Short mmCIF file of C-alpha atoms in Angstrom, two decimals:
data_model
loop_
_atom_site.label_atom_id
_atom_site.label_comp_id
_atom_site.label_asym_id
_atom_site.label_seq_id
_atom_site.Cartn_x
_atom_site.Cartn_y
_atom_site.Cartn_z
CA UNK A 1 71.25 35.68 -53.19
CA UNK A 2 73.10 32.94 -50.43
CA UNK A 3 74.20 30.02 -52.42
CA UNK A 4 74.50 27.36 -49.89
CA UNK A 5 77.85 27.15 -49.10
CA UNK A 6 78.50 26.32 -52.85
CA UNK A 7 81.91 27.86 -55.26
CA UNK A 8 80.50 30.54 -57.14
CA UNK A 9 79.87 29.46 -60.35
CA UNK A 10 76.61 30.11 -62.46
CA UNK A 11 73.46 28.00 -62.39
CA UNK A 12 73.72 26.87 -65.53
CA UNK A 13 76.88 24.57 -64.75
CA UNK A 14 75.17 22.76 -61.41
CA UNK A 15 73.42 19.87 -61.81
CA UNK A 16 69.79 19.97 -60.81
CA UNK A 17 70.07 18.47 -58.23
CA UNK A 18 72.21 20.78 -56.50
CA UNK A 19 70.16 23.34 -58.31
CA UNK A 20 67.43 22.61 -56.51
CA UNK A 21 68.29 22.38 -53.27
CA UNK A 22 70.14 25.66 -53.15
CA UNK A 23 66.97 27.48 -54.14
CA UNK A 24 65.48 25.43 -51.21
CA UNK A 25 67.64 26.33 -49.08
CA UNK A 26 67.12 30.16 -50.34
CA UNK A 27 63.93 29.70 -49.67
CA UNK A 28 64.52 28.85 -45.94
CA UNK A 29 66.84 32.15 -45.10
CA UNK A 30 63.47 35.01 -44.37
CA UNK A 31 64.55 37.70 -46.40
CA UNK A 32 64.77 35.33 -49.54
CA UNK A 33 60.91 34.44 -49.12
CA UNK A 34 58.46 36.50 -51.51
CA UNK A 35 56.46 38.53 -49.27
CA UNK A 36 53.21 38.77 -50.73
CA UNK A 37 51.24 42.06 -51.04
CA UNK A 38 47.50 41.70 -48.89
CA UNK A 39 44.71 40.57 -50.58
CA UNK A 40 42.27 43.18 -51.35
CA UNK A 41 38.92 42.29 -49.20
CA UNK A 42 40.65 39.51 -46.83
CA UNK A 43 39.34 39.30 -43.57
CA UNK A 44 40.74 37.79 -40.57
CA UNK A 45 37.40 35.82 -40.01
CA UNK A 46 37.47 34.11 -43.25
CA UNK A 47 36.89 30.41 -42.97
CA UNK A 48 37.49 29.12 -46.42
CA UNK A 49 39.70 26.21 -45.30
CA UNK A 50 39.40 24.55 -42.51
CA UNK A 51 41.82 24.10 -39.17
CA UNK A 52 40.53 21.36 -37.17
CA UNK A 53 42.98 19.74 -34.91
CA UNK A 54 41.66 16.25 -32.88
CA UNK A 55 44.50 15.84 -31.19
CA UNK A 56 42.76 18.10 -27.83
CA UNK A 57 43.41 14.64 -25.05
CA UNK A 58 39.67 15.14 -25.32
CA UNK A 59 39.66 11.89 -22.21
CA UNK A 60 40.86 14.47 -20.25
CA UNK A 61 38.17 17.21 -21.27
CA UNK A 62 35.13 14.97 -20.20
CA UNK A 63 32.72 16.70 -18.40
CA UNK A 64 31.11 14.69 -15.78
CA UNK A 65 27.83 15.31 -13.75
CA UNK A 66 28.59 13.44 -10.95
CA UNK A 67 26.83 16.29 -8.84
CA UNK A 68 24.12 16.10 -9.72
CA UNK A 69 22.14 14.81 -6.96
CA UNK A 70 23.81 16.90 -4.44
CA UNK A 71 23.05 20.48 -7.21
CA UNK A 72 19.26 18.92 -7.17
CA UNK A 73 19.56 18.97 -3.35
CA UNK A 74 21.43 22.69 -2.81
CA UNK A 75 18.37 24.32 -5.44
CA UNK A 76 15.99 22.39 -3.25
CA UNK A 77 17.11 24.31 -0.19
CA UNK A 78 17.61 27.36 -1.93
CA UNK A 79 13.98 27.57 -2.78
CA UNK A 80 13.01 26.93 0.85
CA UNK A 81 15.39 29.78 1.68
CA UNK A 82 13.88 32.54 -0.47
CA UNK A 83 10.48 31.13 0.05
CA UNK A 84 10.90 31.49 3.75
CA UNK A 85 12.84 35.36 3.76
CA UNK A 86 10.82 36.89 1.34
CA UNK A 87 7.10 35.48 3.21
CA UNK A 88 4.41 36.02 2.72
CA UNK A 89 5.07 37.38 -0.55
CA UNK A 90 5.20 34.88 -3.43
CA UNK A 91 8.20 33.85 -4.84
CA UNK A 92 7.55 34.53 -8.51
CA UNK A 93 5.69 37.40 -10.34
CA UNK A 94 2.40 37.78 -11.88
CA UNK A 95 3.35 37.18 -15.84
CA UNK A 96 1.30 38.16 -18.81
CA UNK A 97 -0.62 34.87 -20.90
CA UNK A 98 1.31 36.04 -24.18
CA UNK A 99 0.93 33.58 -27.59
CA UNK A 100 3.83 31.52 -28.80
CA UNK A 101 5.76 33.36 -31.91
CA UNK A 102 5.58 31.64 -35.36
CA UNK A 103 2.49 30.25 -37.25
CA UNK A 104 3.52 27.22 -36.16
CA UNK A 105 3.47 27.82 -32.35
CA UNK A 106 0.93 30.16 -32.24
CA UNK A 107 -2.36 28.66 -31.34
CA UNK A 108 -0.44 28.23 -28.29
CA UNK A 109 -0.22 30.06 -25.23
CA UNK A 110 2.14 30.55 -22.27
CA UNK A 111 3.93 33.09 -19.80
CA UNK A 112 5.54 36.51 -21.09
CA UNK A 113 7.82 38.75 -19.47
CA UNK A 114 5.35 41.24 -18.34
CA UNK A 115 2.18 43.53 -19.26
CA UNK A 116 2.54 46.24 -21.09
CA UNK A 117 1.54 49.87 -20.08
CA UNK A 118 -1.92 49.47 -22.06
CA UNK A 119 -2.99 46.58 -19.63
CA UNK A 120 -2.20 48.34 -16.45
CA UNK A 121 -3.86 51.35 -17.39
CA UNK A 122 -7.04 49.22 -18.45
CA UNK A 123 -6.60 47.76 -15.76
CA UNK A 124 -6.48 50.62 -13.11
CA UNK A 125 -2.68 50.15 -11.70
CA UNK A 126 -0.42 52.38 -12.01
CA UNK A 127 2.66 51.65 -13.69
CA UNK A 128 5.30 52.36 -11.19
CA UNK A 129 3.36 50.54 -8.24
CA UNK A 130 3.09 47.52 -10.13
CA UNK A 131 6.26 46.29 -9.74
CA UNK A 132 5.74 46.25 -5.59
CA UNK A 133 2.96 44.25 -5.94
CA UNK A 134 4.50 41.46 -7.56
CA UNK A 135 3.21 42.82 -11.53
CA UNK A 136 5.54 42.10 -14.08
CA UNK A 137 6.04 45.19 -16.51
CA UNK A 138 7.66 45.30 -19.67
CA UNK A 139 7.10 48.43 -22.15
CA UNK A 140 8.74 46.62 -25.47
CA UNK A 141 5.35 44.05 -25.64
CA UNK A 142 2.98 45.85 -27.96
CA UNK A 143 -0.67 44.68 -27.47
CA UNK A 144 -1.42 43.52 -31.42
CA UNK A 145 -4.96 42.42 -30.45
CA UNK A 146 -8.21 43.17 -28.76
CA UNK A 147 -8.49 39.80 -27.44
CA UNK A 148 -4.99 39.62 -25.83
CA UNK A 149 -5.90 42.94 -24.46
CA UNK A 150 -8.93 41.64 -22.89
CA UNK A 151 -7.36 38.13 -21.14
CA UNK A 152 -4.45 39.98 -19.78
CA UNK A 153 -6.87 42.67 -18.12
CA UNK A 154 -9.10 39.43 -16.93
CA UNK A 155 -5.93 38.86 -14.93
CA UNK A 156 -4.62 41.37 -13.14
CA UNK A 157 -8.62 42.31 -12.01
CA UNK A 158 -8.36 38.58 -10.76
CA UNK A 159 -5.03 39.22 -9.19
CA UNK A 160 -5.85 42.36 -7.57
CA UNK A 161 -8.93 40.81 -6.12
CA UNK A 162 -7.00 38.50 -4.54
CA UNK A 163 -4.40 40.22 -2.97
CA UNK A 164 -3.27 42.03 0.49
CA UNK A 165 -1.25 44.28 0.82
CA UNK A 166 0.29 44.65 4.22
CA UNK A 167 1.99 48.01 5.61
CA UNK A 168 5.41 48.14 6.00
CA UNK A 169 5.22 49.45 9.56
CA UNK A 170 2.39 47.75 11.22
CA UNK A 171 2.01 50.74 13.39
CA UNK A 172 1.61 52.79 10.10
CA UNK A 173 -0.82 51.92 7.67
CA UNK A 174 -1.10 53.86 4.59
CA UNK A 175 -3.71 54.47 1.99
CA UNK A 176 -3.49 50.85 0.08
CA UNK A 177 -3.51 48.59 2.75
CA UNK A 178 -4.80 45.85 3.93
CA UNK A 179 -6.25 45.56 7.68
CA UNK A 180 -6.27 41.82 8.10
CA UNK A 181 -4.48 39.26 10.20
CA UNK A 182 -1.91 37.78 8.43
CA UNK A 183 -2.45 34.64 10.56
CA UNK A 184 -5.84 34.21 9.33
CA UNK A 185 -4.87 34.60 5.57
CA UNK A 186 -4.69 32.38 2.70
CA UNK A 187 -0.83 32.47 1.34
CA UNK A 188 0.13 31.99 -1.84
CA UNK A 189 3.85 31.08 -2.16
CA UNK A 190 3.89 30.30 -6.45
CA UNK A 191 1.35 32.56 -8.34
CA UNK A 192 2.27 30.35 -11.67
CA UNK A 193 0.11 27.69 -9.59
CA UNK A 194 -2.44 29.84 -7.55
CA UNK A 195 -3.17 31.72 -11.72
CA UNK A 196 -2.68 28.73 -14.33
CA UNK A 197 -2.83 30.10 -17.70
CA UNK A 198 -5.39 27.97 -19.34
CA UNK A 199 -5.06 26.23 -22.48
CA UNK A 200 -6.79 27.43 -25.11
CA UNK A 201 -9.08 25.00 -27.35
CA UNK A 202 -7.37 24.39 -30.83
CA UNK A 203 -8.96 26.30 -34.13
CA UNK A 204 -9.85 22.40 -34.98
CA UNK A 205 -12.28 19.75 -33.63
CA UNK A 206 -13.13 15.98 -34.17
CA UNK A 207 -16.06 15.13 -36.50
CA UNK A 208 -17.36 11.87 -37.46
CA UNK A 209 -17.61 9.89 -40.31
CA UNK A 210 -21.00 10.58 -41.61
CA UNK A 211 -20.45 14.49 -41.83
CA UNK A 212 -17.32 13.96 -44.19
CA UNK A 213 -18.16 14.74 -47.80
CA UNK A 214 -19.07 12.46 -50.15
CA UNK A 215 -15.87 11.71 -52.19
CA UNK A 216 -15.83 13.45 -56.03
CA UNK A 217 -16.55 10.60 -58.78
CA UNK A 218 -12.90 9.83 -60.58
CA UNK A 219 -10.74 11.27 -57.48
CA UNK A 220 -10.70 15.11 -57.11
CA UNK A 221 -6.82 15.17 -58.83
CA UNK A 222 -8.82 14.02 -61.93
CA UNK A 223 -11.71 16.60 -61.87
CA UNK A 224 -9.04 19.12 -60.72
CA UNK A 225 -7.28 18.46 -64.20
CA UNK A 226 -10.16 18.81 -66.34
CA UNK A 227 -10.98 22.36 -65.10
CA UNK A 228 -7.33 22.87 -66.10
CA UNK A 229 -7.88 21.32 -69.62
CA UNK A 230 -11.33 23.11 -70.46
CA UNK A 231 -9.54 26.39 -68.76
CA UNK A 232 -6.62 26.10 -71.70
CA UNK A 233 -8.37 24.38 -74.16
CA UNK A 234 -11.42 26.74 -74.27
CA UNK A 235 -10.55 29.08 -77.15
CA UNK A 236 -9.41 26.31 -79.81
CA UNK A 237 -12.67 24.52 -79.13
CA UNK A 238 -14.90 27.34 -79.62
CA UNK A 239 -13.47 27.64 -83.46
CA UNK A 240 -12.54 24.22 -83.72
CA UNK A 241 -16.70 24.33 -83.74
CA UNK A 242 -17.05 27.52 -85.65
CA UNK A 243 -15.00 26.35 -88.29
CA UNK A 244 -17.30 23.18 -88.20
CA UNK A 245 -20.57 25.74 -88.33
CA UNK A 246 -19.48 27.57 -91.10
CA UNK A 247 -18.40 24.49 -93.62
CA UNK A 248 -21.66 22.89 -92.20
CA UNK A 249 -23.59 26.26 -93.59
CA UNK A 250 -20.86 26.21 -96.47
CA UNK A 251 -22.29 23.12 -97.85
CA UNK A 252 -25.81 24.25 -97.97
#
């Protein structure tokens, strides 16, 4: 062990200040540092100790959005270009009506990802043919109620009635293609607006004050507490009444 350049002598003869200096010097030498064994179960993602660093020159990392107006214009131009490219087809796909998840929001409906295979089968649309006519398909979703199945089947049939399928080649008309003139056909650019999802009626409605039941005399809380007390003390009161009757009979 290095002695920090001190003369060869026993550590006990050194004064405490020099002894501490020698110990500090020895601890700075790599081969004198104590190598602790790895802790069992210690992971690299151990976040028991915070390693916060707040000097990151945040003024140079502030994100600005001075291009907001330009981005808005670019998105509008891109939408118009897409609509012109896919015309006369709509720019979006037909989506099903689904319930929002969780008990808090399941009273609301919204557009889902795609129609189930059962819904397509009930509407008479082949699974592989549906994406080619603008219908979104989701093979993972399951129908948990007859109401949802019926609602989406009706939505598919309404779309199918209004659908006009043009042949890929005007001189080769296949089975299922429509023989109509494009110039005299009404086209839709957005299916979400053409077949909107209507809001369902809420599970509650407003009533007049006269329809409200009359208030319980003394309050509902007091009535509940009295009922609870009667149920808890029923045995005691019956025993007290029985003992009183026996005592009265004994006196006679």
